Coordinates of C-alpha atoms and ligand atoms in Angstrom, one line a residue:
X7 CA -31.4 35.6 -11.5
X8 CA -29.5 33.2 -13.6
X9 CA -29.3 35.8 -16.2
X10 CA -27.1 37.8 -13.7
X11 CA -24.9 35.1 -12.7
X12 CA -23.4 34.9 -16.2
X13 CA -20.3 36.2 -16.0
X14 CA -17.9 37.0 -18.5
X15 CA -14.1 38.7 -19.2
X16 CA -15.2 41.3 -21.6
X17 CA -11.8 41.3 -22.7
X18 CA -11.8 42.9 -26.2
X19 CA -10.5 41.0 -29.4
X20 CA -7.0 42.2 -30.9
X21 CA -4.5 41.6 -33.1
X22 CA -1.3 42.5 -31.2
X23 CA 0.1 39.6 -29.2
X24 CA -2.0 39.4 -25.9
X25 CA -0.1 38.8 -22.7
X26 CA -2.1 37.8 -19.5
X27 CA -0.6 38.6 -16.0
X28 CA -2.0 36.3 -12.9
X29 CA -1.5 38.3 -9.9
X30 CA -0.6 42.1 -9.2
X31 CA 2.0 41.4 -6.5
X32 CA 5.8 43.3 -7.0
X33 CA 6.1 40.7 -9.8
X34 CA 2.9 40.9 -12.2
X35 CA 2.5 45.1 -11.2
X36 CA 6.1 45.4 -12.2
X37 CA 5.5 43.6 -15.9
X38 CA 2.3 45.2 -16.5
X39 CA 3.8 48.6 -15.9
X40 CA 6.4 48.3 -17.6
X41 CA 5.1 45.7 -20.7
X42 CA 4.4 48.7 -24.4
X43 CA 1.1 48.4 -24.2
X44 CA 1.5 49.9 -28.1
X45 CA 3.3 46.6 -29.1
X46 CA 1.0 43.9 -26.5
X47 CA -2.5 43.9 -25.4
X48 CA -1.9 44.3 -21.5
X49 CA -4.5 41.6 -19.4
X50 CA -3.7 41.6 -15.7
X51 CA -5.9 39.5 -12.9
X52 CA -5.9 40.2 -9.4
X53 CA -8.5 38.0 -6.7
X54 CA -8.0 41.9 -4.9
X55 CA -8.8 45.0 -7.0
X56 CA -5.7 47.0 -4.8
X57 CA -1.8 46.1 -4.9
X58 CA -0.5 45.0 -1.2
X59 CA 2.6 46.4 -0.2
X60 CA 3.7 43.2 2.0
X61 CA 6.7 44.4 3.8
X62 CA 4.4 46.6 5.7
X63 CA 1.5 44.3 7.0
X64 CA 2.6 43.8 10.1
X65 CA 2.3 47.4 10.9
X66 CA -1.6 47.1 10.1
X67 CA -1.8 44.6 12.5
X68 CA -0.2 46.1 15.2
X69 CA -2.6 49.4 14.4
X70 CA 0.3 51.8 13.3
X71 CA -1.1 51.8 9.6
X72 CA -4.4 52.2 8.1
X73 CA -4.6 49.4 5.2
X74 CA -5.1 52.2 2.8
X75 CA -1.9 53.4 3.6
X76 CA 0.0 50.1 2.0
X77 CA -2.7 49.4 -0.7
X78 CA -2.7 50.9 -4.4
X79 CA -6.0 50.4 -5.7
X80 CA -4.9 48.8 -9.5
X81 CA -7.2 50.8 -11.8
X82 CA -5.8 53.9 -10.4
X83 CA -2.4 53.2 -10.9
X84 CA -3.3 52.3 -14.9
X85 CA -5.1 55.6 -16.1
X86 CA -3.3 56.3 -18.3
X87 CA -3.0 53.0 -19.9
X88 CA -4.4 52.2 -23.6
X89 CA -4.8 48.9 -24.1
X90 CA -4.5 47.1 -20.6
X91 CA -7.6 45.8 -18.7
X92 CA -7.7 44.5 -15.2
X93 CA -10.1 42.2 -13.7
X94 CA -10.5 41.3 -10.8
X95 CA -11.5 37.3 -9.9
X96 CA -9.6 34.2 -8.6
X97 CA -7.8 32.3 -12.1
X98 CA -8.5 28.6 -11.4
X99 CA -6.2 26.6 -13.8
X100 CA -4.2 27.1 -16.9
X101 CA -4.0 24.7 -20.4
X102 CA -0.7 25.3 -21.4
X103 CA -1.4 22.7 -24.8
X104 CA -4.4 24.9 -25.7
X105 CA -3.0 28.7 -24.9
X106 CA -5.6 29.1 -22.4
X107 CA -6.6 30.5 -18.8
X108 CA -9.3 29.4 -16.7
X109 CA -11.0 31.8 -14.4
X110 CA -13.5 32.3 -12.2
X111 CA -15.5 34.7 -14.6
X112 CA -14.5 32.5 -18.1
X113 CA -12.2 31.6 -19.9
X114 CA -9.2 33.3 -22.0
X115 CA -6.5 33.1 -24.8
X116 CA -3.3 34.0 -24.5
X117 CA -0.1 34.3 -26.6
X118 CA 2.1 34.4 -23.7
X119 CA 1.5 34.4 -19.9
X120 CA 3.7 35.8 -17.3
X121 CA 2.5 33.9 -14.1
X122 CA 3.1 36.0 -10.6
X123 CA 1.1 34.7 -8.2
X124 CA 3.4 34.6 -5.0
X125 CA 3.4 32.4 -2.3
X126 CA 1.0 31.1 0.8
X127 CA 0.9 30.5 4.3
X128 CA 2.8 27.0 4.8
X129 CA 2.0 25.1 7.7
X130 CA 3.6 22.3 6.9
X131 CA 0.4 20.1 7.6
X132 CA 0.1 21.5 11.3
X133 CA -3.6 21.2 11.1
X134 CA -4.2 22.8 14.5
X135 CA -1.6 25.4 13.9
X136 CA -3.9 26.4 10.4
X137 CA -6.8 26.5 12.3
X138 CA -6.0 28.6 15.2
X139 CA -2.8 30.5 14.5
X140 CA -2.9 33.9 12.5
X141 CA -1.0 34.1 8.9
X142 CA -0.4 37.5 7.8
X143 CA -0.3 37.1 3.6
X144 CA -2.8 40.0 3.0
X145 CA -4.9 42.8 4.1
X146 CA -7.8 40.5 5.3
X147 CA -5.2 38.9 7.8
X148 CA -3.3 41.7 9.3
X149 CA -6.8 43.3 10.0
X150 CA -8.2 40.2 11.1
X151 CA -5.0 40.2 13.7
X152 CA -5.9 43.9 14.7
X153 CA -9.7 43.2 16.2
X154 CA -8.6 40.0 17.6
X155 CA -5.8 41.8 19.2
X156 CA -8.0 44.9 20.5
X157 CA -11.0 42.2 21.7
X158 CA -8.7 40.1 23.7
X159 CA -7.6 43.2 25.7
X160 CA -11.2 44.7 25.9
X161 CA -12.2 40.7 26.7
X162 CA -9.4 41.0 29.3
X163 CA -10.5 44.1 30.4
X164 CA -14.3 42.4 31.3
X165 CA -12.6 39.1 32.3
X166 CA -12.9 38.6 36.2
X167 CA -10.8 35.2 36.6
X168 CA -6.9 36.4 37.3
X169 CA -5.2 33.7 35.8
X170 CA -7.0 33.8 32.8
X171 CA -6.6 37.9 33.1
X172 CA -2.4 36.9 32.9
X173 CA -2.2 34.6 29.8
X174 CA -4.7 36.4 27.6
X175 CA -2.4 39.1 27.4
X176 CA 0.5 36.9 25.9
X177 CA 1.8 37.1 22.8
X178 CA 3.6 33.9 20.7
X179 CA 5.0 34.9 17.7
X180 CA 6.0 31.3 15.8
X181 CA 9.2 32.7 13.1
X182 CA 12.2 34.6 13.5
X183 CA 12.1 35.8 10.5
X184 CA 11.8 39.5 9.7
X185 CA 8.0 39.2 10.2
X186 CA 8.2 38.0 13.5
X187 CA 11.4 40.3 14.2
X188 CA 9.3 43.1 13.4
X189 CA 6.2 42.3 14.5
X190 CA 7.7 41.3 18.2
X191 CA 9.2 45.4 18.1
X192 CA 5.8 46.9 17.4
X193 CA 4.3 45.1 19.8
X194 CA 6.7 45.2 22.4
X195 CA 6.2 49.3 21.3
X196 CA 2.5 48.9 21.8
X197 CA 2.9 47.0 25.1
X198 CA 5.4 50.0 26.8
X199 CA 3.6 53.1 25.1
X200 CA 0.1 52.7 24.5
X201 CA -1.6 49.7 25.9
X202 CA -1.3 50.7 29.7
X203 CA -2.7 54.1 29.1
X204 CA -5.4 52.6 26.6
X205 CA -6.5 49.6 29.5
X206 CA -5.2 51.1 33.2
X207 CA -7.0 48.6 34.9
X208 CA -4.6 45.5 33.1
X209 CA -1.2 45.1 33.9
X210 CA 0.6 45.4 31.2
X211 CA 4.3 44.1 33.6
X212 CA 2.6 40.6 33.2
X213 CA 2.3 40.9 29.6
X214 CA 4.8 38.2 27.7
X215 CA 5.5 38.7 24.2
X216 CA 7.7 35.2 23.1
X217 CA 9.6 34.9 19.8
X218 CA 10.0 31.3 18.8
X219 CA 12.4 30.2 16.2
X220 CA 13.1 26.6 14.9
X221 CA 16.9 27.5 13.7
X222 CA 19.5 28.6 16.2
X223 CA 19.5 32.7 15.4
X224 CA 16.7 35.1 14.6
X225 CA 16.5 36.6 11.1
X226 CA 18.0 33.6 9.9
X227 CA 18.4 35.2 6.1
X228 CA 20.4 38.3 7.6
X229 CA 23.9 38.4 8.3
X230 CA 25.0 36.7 11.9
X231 CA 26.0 39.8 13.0
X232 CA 22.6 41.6 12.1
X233 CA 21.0 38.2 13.7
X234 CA 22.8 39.2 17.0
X235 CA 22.6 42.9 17.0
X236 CA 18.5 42.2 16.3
X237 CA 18.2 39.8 18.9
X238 CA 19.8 42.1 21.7
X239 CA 17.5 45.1 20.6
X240 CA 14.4 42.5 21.2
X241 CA 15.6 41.3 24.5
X242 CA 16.7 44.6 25.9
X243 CA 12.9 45.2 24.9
X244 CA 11.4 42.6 26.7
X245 CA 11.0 39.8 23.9
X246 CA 11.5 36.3 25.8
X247 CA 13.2 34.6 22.4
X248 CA 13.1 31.0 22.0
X249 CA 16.2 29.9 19.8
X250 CA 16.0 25.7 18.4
X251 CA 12.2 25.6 19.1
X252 CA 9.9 24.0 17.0
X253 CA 6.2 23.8 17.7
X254 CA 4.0 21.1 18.4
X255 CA 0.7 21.8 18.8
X256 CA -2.0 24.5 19.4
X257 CA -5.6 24.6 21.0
X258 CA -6.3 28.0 21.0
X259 CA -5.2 28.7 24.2
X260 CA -2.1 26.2 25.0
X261 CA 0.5 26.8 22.8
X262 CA 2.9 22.8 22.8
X263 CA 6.5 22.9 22.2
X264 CA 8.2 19.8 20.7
X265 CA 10.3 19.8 24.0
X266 CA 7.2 19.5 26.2
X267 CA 6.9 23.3 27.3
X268 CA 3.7 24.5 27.6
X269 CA 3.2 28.6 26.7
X270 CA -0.7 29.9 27.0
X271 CA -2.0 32.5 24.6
X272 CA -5.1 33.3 22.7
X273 CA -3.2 35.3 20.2
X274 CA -0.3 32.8 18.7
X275 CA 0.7 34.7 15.0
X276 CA 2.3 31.8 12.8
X277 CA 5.2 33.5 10.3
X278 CA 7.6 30.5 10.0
X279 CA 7.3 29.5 6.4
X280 CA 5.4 30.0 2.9
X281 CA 4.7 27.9 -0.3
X282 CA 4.3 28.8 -4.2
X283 CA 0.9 29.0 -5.2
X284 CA 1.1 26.5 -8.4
X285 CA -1.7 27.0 -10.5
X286 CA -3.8 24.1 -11.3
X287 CA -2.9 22.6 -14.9
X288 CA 1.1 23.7 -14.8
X289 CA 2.9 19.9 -15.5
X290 CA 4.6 19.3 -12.0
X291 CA 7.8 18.4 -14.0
X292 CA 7.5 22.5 -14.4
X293 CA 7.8 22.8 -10.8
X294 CA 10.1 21.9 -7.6
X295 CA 9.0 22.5 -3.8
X296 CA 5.9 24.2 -5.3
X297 CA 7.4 26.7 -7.5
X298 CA 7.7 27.2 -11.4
X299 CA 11.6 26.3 -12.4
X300 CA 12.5 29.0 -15.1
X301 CA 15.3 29.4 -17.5
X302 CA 17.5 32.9 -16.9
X303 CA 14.8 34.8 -19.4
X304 CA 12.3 33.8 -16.6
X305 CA 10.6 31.1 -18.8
X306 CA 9.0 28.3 -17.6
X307 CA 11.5 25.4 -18.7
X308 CA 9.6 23.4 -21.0
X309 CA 7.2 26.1 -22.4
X310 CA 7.9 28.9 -24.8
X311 CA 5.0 31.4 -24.0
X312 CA 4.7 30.4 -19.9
X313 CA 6.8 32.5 -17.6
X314 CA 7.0 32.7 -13.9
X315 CA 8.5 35.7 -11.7
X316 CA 9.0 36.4 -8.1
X317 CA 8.3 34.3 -5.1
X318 CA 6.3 31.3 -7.4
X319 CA 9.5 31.0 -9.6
X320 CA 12.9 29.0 -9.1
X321 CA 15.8 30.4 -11.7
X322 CA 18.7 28.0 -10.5
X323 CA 21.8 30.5 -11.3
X324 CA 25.6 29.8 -10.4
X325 CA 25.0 32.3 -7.4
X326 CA 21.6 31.1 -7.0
X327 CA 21.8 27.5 -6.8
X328 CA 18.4 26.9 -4.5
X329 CA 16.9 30.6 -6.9
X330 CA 16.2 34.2 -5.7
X331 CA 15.2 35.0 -2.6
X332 CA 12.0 35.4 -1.4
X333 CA 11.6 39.3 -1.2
X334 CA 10.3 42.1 -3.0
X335 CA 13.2 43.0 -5.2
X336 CA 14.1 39.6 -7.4
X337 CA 9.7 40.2 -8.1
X338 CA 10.3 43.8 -8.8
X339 CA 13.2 43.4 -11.4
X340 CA 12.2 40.0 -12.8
X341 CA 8.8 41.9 -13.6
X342 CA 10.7 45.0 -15.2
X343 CA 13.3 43.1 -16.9
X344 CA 10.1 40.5 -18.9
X345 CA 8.3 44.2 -19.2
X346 CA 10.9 45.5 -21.0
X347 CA 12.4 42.3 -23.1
X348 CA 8.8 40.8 -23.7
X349 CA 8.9 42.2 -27.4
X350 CA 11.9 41.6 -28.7
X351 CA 11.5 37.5 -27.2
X352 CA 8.5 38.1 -29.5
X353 CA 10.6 38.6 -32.1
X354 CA 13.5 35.8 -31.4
X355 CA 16.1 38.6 -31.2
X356 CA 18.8 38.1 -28.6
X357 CA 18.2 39.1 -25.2
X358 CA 20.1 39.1 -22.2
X359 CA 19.5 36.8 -19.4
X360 CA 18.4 37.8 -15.9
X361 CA 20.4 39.1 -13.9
X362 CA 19.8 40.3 -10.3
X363 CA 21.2 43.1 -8.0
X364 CA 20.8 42.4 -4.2
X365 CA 20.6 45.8 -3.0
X366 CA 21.1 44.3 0.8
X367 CA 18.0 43.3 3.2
X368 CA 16.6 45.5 6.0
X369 CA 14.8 44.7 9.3
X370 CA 13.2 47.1 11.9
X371 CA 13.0 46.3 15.5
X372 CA 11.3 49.7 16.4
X373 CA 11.8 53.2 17.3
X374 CA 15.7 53.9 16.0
X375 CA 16.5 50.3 16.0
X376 CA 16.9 48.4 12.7
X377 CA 19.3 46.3 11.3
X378 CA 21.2 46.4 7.4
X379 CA 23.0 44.2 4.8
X380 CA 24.3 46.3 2.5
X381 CA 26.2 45.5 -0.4
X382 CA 29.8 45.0 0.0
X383 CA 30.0 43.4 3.2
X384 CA 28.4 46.3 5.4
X385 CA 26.4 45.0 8.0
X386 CA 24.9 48.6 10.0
X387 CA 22.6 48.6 12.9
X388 CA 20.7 51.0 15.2
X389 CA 19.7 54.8 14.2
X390 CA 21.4 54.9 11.0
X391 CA 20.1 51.5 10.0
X392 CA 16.4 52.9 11.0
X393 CA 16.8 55.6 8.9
X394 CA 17.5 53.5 5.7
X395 CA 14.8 51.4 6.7
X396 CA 11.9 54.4 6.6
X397 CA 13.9 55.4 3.2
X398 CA 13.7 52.5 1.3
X399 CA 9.8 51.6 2.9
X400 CA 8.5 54.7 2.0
X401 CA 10.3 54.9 -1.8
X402 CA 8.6 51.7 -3.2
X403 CA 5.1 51.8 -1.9
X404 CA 3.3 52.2 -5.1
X405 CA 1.3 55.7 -5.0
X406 CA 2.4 59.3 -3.8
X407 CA -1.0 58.7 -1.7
X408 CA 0.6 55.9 -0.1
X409 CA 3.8 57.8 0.6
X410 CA 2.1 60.5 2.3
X411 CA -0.2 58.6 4.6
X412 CA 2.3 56.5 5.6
X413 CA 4.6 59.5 6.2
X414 CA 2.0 61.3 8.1
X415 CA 1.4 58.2 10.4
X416 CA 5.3 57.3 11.0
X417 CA 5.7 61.2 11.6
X418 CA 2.3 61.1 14.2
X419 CA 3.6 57.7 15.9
X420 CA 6.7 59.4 16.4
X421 CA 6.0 62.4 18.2
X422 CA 3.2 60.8 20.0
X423 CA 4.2 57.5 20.9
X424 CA 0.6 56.7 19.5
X425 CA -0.4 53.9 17.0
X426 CA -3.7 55.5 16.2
X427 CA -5.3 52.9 14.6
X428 CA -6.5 50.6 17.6
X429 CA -10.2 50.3 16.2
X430 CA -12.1 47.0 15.9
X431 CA -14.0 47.7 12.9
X432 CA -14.6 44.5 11.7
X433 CA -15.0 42.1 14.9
X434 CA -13.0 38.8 14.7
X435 CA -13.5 35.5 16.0
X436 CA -11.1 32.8 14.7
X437 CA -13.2 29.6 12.9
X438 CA -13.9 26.9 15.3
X439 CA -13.3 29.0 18.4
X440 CA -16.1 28.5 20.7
X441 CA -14.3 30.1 23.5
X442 CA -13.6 33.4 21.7
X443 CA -17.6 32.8 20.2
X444 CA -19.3 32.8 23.1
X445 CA -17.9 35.8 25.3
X446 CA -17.4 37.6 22.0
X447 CA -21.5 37.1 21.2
X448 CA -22.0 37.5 25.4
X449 CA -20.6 40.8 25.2
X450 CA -22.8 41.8 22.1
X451 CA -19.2 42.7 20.2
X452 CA -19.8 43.9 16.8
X453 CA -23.8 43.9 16.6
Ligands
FAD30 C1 4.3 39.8 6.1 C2 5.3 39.9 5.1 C3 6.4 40.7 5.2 C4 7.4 40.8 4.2 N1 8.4 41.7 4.4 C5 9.3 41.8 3.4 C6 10.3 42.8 3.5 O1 10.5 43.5 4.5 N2 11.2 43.0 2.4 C7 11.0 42.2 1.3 O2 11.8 42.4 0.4 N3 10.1 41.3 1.2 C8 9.2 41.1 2.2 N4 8.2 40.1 2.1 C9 8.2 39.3 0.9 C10 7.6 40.0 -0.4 O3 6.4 40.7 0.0 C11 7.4 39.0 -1.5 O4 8.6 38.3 -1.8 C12 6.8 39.6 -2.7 O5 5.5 40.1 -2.4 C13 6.7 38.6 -3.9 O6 6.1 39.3 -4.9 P1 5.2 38.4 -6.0 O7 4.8 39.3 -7.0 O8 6.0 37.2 -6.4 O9 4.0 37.9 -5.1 P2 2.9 38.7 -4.3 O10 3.4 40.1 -4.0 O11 2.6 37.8 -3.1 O12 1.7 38.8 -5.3 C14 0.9 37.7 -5.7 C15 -0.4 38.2 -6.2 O13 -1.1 37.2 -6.8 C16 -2.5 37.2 -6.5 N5 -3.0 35.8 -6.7 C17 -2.4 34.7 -6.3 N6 -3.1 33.6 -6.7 C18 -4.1 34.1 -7.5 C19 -5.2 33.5 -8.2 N7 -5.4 32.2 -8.3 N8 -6.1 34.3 -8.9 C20 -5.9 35.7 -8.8 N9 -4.9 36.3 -8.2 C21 -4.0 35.5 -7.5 C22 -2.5 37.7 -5.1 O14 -3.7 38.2 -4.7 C23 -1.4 38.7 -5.0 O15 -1.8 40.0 -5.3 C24 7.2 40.0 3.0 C25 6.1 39.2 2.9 C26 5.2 39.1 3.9 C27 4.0 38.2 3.7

């Protein structure tokens, strides 16, 4: 038994430079695929063995998309690489004095290490909100947010109390950001097209689906005039929006607004801020609000072999005074750009600094309603919009295989009004929720 807890990297020795990659988000994926594997040995460590192609989570959780559809199992997508080998475990600290990388299956040199390990749910110490409310960061999550969806409206379906009937069918979603933009469209969807026809004997008129946002517009990174076009797609939908709301408190069923308002839900989604994921040993004069401050050649500033890319990495740039965005495309191009000018760093030859093209943002409300900031001060909206949107989702998910199921599904969805994916597979019952617990283990759900 103890024999076969030993664990170790089996990482192979070599004498090209070895670069280790933490975390196979757009960022690390991005470096390693593009990082000559002929010139570097290639080391990249994921805590999932599958790529997660965030921008599309929320459609997992509302049951449009099977989580194959937005996951790229890694070793696939590396066939036919040479010297690159992917573990997958949790890293656990770094020793920037020593050149070396702590994991939970050893220990690791390095000669440089490009760290891409993204960013977490931040509840700003809402304890109550962390322990109730649902993130969606991963896989896990948004199918975690499926089954406790689809049991609360098979619970309500059992449930004789009529009150209780009413407000388990709400819906709070905490975060106007394009998560809870998007998510509040798909389910508003769900609520007109499916769920009556799926659950005959609820009604589905008494359903509420709320938007709460602490600033005084929703997709508060958008242009204003994408902010309003987006908010009157949601309320001619049905979304009750709260504008200037923060939260106070949550129970698991009573949902407290700072200004004393009262909203009840078992199903409260929180999407209203995130955090760097810091990895233990980086000096915290490296970092600012929890991310990694870099230089313009995405260097850790005060390290010569540590960088740091996408959402865990600050580059303060004339344009960017407070960095890059959050989003996929600064991780995308910050990946590809240290892929590509790795070696010649290597070799102190001169390189160009960073430099990043915003290629606009995009938000979806639902069915031939989206919203666009595109470069040079276009702001679209509605079908055309949508359009764009499908476009650019479907082009960067990472596999063909990916592409296709997803273009199957969004094809199915769309001449059926169906999200066909309404299955609770893997029952959920949110940690410390005796209420949930005890119908959920009443009803037998999931033995
Ligand atoms: C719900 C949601 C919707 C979004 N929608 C959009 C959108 O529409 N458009 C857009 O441009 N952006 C969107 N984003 C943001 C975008 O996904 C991120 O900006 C992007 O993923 C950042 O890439 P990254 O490589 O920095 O980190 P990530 O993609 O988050 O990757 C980090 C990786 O590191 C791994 N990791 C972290 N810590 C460790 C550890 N200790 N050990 C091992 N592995 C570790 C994680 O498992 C993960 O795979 C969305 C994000 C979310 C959560």
């Amino acid at each position: 038994m103890e024999q076969m807890r030993q664990l170790t990297l089996n990482i192979p020795p070599t004498t090209k430079p070895r670069v280790v990659i933490v975390g196979a988000g757009f960022g690390g994926l991005n470096a390693a695929m593009t990082l000559p594997d002929d010139k570097f040995q290639v080391v990249l460590f994921d805590k999932h063995n599958y790529h997660t192609f965030q921008p599309l989570l929320y459609q997992v959780a509302s049951a449009a998309l099977q989580p194959d559809a937005i996951a790229g199992p890694l070793r696939n997508l590396f066939h036919n690489t040479k010297d690159f080998h992917f573990r997958m475990l949790r890293v656990l600290s770094v020793d920037p004095l020593t050149n070396t990388i702590n994991t939970s299956a050893g220990t690791l040199q390095y000669d440089y290490l490009i760290i891409s390990s993204g960013a977490r749910t931040n509840y700003f110490g809402n304890e109550n909100m962390q322990r109730f409310a649902l993130p969606l960061k991963t896989i896990p999550d948004a199918l975690n947010m499926r089954s406790h969806l689809m049991q609360i409206f098979e619970w309500a379906s059992l449930n004789a109390n009529p009150e209780l009937k009413e407000h388990m069918l709400n819906i709070v979603l905490v975060g106007a950001g394009p998560t809870g933009v998007e998510m509040a469209g798909a389910f508003s969807e769900l609520r007109k097209h499916v769920l009556p026809k799926d659950y005959p004997i609820l009604d589905f008129s008494k359903m509420k689906i709320y938007l709460l946002e602490g600033l005084d517009r929703v997709l508060p990174p958008m242009h204003p005039k994408s902010s309003a076009r987006a908010q009157r797609y949601l309320e001619k939908m049905g979304v009750i929006i709260k504008l200037n709301t923060m939260v106070q408190d949550y129970d698991g069923e009573t949902i407290t607004l700072k200004n004393g308002e009262q909203i009840k839900s078992f199903f409260v989604v929180w999407s209203a801020g995130v955090m760097g994921e810091v990895l233990a040993g980086i000096p915290k004069e490296w970092t600012e609000r929890g991310r990694i401050l870099t230089d313009p050649f995405c260097r850790a500033i005060g390290s010569k072999n540590i960088f740091a890319i996408g959402d865990i990495a600050t580059m303060k740039l004339e344009d960017y005074p407070r960095g890059h965005p959050g989003v996929a495309q600064p991780a995308i191009q910050m990946g590809k750009y240290l892929g590509k000018n790795l070696f010649a760093l290597h070799r102190d030859e001169t390189v160009k600094p960073f430099k990043y093209f915003d290629k606009g943002s995009l938000a979806t409300v639902g069915r031939g309603k989206a919203v666009a900031d595109l470069p040079g001060d276009i702001h679209l909206g509605g079908r055309l919009a949508w359009y764009i949107w499908l476009f650019v989702h479907v082009n960067f998910l990472v596999s063909f295989r990916n592409k296709l199921l997803v273009m199957t599904n969004w094809i199915w969805n769309l001449f059926t009004f169906d999200k066909g994916n309404r299955l609770i597979i893997r029952p959920y019952i949110r940690k410390g929720d005796e209420k949930s617990k005890a119908v959920f283990a009443e009803n037998q759900v999931g033995s």
